[in-house]
Amino acid sequence: MNGDDAAALIRTGGRTTCAARFVLTPDRWLDMAHALSRTTMPLLGLWADGVQVHALFMDGEASLIASVAVTDGRYQALSPMRAGAAAHERIIHDLWGIAAMGSHDDVPWLDQGRWPVTWPLRDRPPPASAAPDGEEFTDDIALQQAGGVVLGYGPADGGFDSPFHLRLGTPGERITQVTTRMGYAHRGLCARMRGLAPAQAAQLAARIDATATMAHQLAFFRALAAVTGTAMDGISAAGVVLGEVERIATHLDCLMQAAERVGDVRFASLAGELLEYVRETCRAQYGRRLLLDRLLPGRAVPPYDLSPAEEMIRALQTGRAELRRLFRRPRGLAMQGRDLGILSADHARRWGIMGCVGQASGIEYEPRPSLPGYRTHRVGDVGEGMGDVTARLAIRLHEIGLGVQRLSAAHETVMPASIPSFSDGTGEGIGHAEGPSGPVWHWVRLEGGRIAAWWCGDPSLARIQALPDILRGATYDDVGLIVTSLGLSAAGADL
Amino acid sequence: MAYLHLFGPDGVAVPRLVTLDIFHMETGGCTGCAMELRSLSRALVAARAAIRFVPTPRQAALLLVTGSLTVSMAPVVEQAWQAMPGPRSLAAVGDCAVDGGLFPPNYAVLGGVARHAHTSLLLPGCPPSPAEILRALVDWHTSGEQAGTV
């Protein structure tokens, strides 16, 4: 059996209302798991609906979902073959109490022991035991022998990022041990989505992560459209234009934060001015600075022109050229980020990291060129491929240029007057959009026009899992810059 | 020309502020309000204003919370509050922090922090713009100064 057999094996499963999803027997699921060890087919997500566990793969340019029934509260783990599945398996256990057989790590990921119930997504969740007085961590032997200092990062540092905690073992100058603690930003979105009408659910999807709100809105909308087979060419084109504006704003924000962290005032000032200009233009032209609630199902408004303002295009073209010059100047941001926080291509593949961070690590091929809104460029285009902070920031700077090119060609794009409401849809669908930090996925099951089950895949989860590999060997002073360059969002990862 | 800014549009002299140090906490939202606060913070630093965001609660007089309060962040907020010295105040910015917004209480969320503690400053919005936040902070701070409570 070769690698392609994993996809072929999935397609032998039972068909469902979702064209990309196939139901496997537990034995076939096990065969698939073994076949995965002989293929590079990336795993993009893993989730449960209480009855089945679903795994999302990318087979060439097509998404492919394998499902297996949960038997006696268990299913066969995929994390031995796909390391990136580990956090998903722990989340499934936290939310449903469904165990992954063969998983190497069963420590809770979201549940810090403070929820009033255990396994909250079950129909009748059992009450939880008393909350712990303090947190317990286990340090590895190397750190214990070194007797070093343990430093914390987050969840509250006075900054403006969503909360998560890093426990950093620092026996000497360099970090040797990294433990992540998540769940601070968990809002129970899966539970909230159940029973909502699509218009209400879209408001929640828009607020998963404000740095990628258009990407989430578009992916959610595409999932709904897939359920009902609705044509959405005009809406998709509008979403791509707004998504491009959002990508530029988020990249500028990331670059500005990185410059502030290294004290590059000139770069930070210019990036900040451009960012504010883009946000104010969004407010004037699209009605919201952060583009929330632009794609609400059932919304009927007069069609409005989305063509970006010429002044903004010119300002971004001029500003980006100056940012590039400042980025490359002696003692500039490029020089200060070199060799920091290196994510090798092997580690990026191991954790399933895509988007600009994966490309900065030298992953030149991602099998999604046919999807709308996708951009393809090789790492060589920007002269970097080391996977360090400089490479990641250079990719973002490069993508700003691509975005401006795309916006300047987006004439006569109009937001349609009415958006389908999906008020009587029944079935399943999956949708995707390319967010500023990587691909965003939404899977939805509708029953009588109401959300029966929902899942969202955000690129931040894979990056957070990779943090131990990225931060090991760094100094504590560089942690903030490295984390900023990754564009992490705990809000997107925790849901 | 800076003296021109000593008067408001109505001709009334703008009072000189005592420095207001703010410790911000994002407690479980979409971070939209936090992003607008970052824009405000940058503008305040550039203007060398008397309002500033500080990296530790031990320097702060105002604890500014954005986002709906998650169960896991509640003890963190409590620790930050206890670490603040002397007279201290609590501000809730954004719909989520005011009343939970789109994230009302469930197993993981307690709702808006304003529903659980006395707040001195409430500013709804999803999210409020940096200008709205600044106006609310200045109004609250100047009224507090005049009342002698800050």
PDB file of C-alpha atoms in Angstrom, chain A residues 116-119 122 124-128:
ATOM      1  CA  PRO A 116     -18.475  23.698  36.448  1.00  0.00           C
ATOM      2  CA  VAL A 117     -19.031  20.580  34.336  1.00  0.00           C
ATOM      3  CA  THR A 118     -16.903  17.892  32.767  1.00  0.00           C
ATOM      4  CA  TRP A 119     -17.197  17.135  29.034  1.00  0.00           C
ATOM      5  CA  ARG A 122     -22.385  15.956  26.061  1.00  0.00           C
ATOM      6  CA  ARG A 124     -25.843  15.396  30.121  1.00  0.00           C
ATOM      7  CA  PRO A 125     -22.400  16.580  31.209  1.00  0.00           C
ATOM      8  CA  PRO A 126     -21.400  15.317  34.657  1.00  0.00           C
ATOM      9  CA  PRO A 127     -20.496  17.907  37.304  1.00  0.00           C
ATOM     10  CA  ALA A 128     -16.820  18.669  37.730  1.00  0.00           C
TER      11      ALA A 128
END
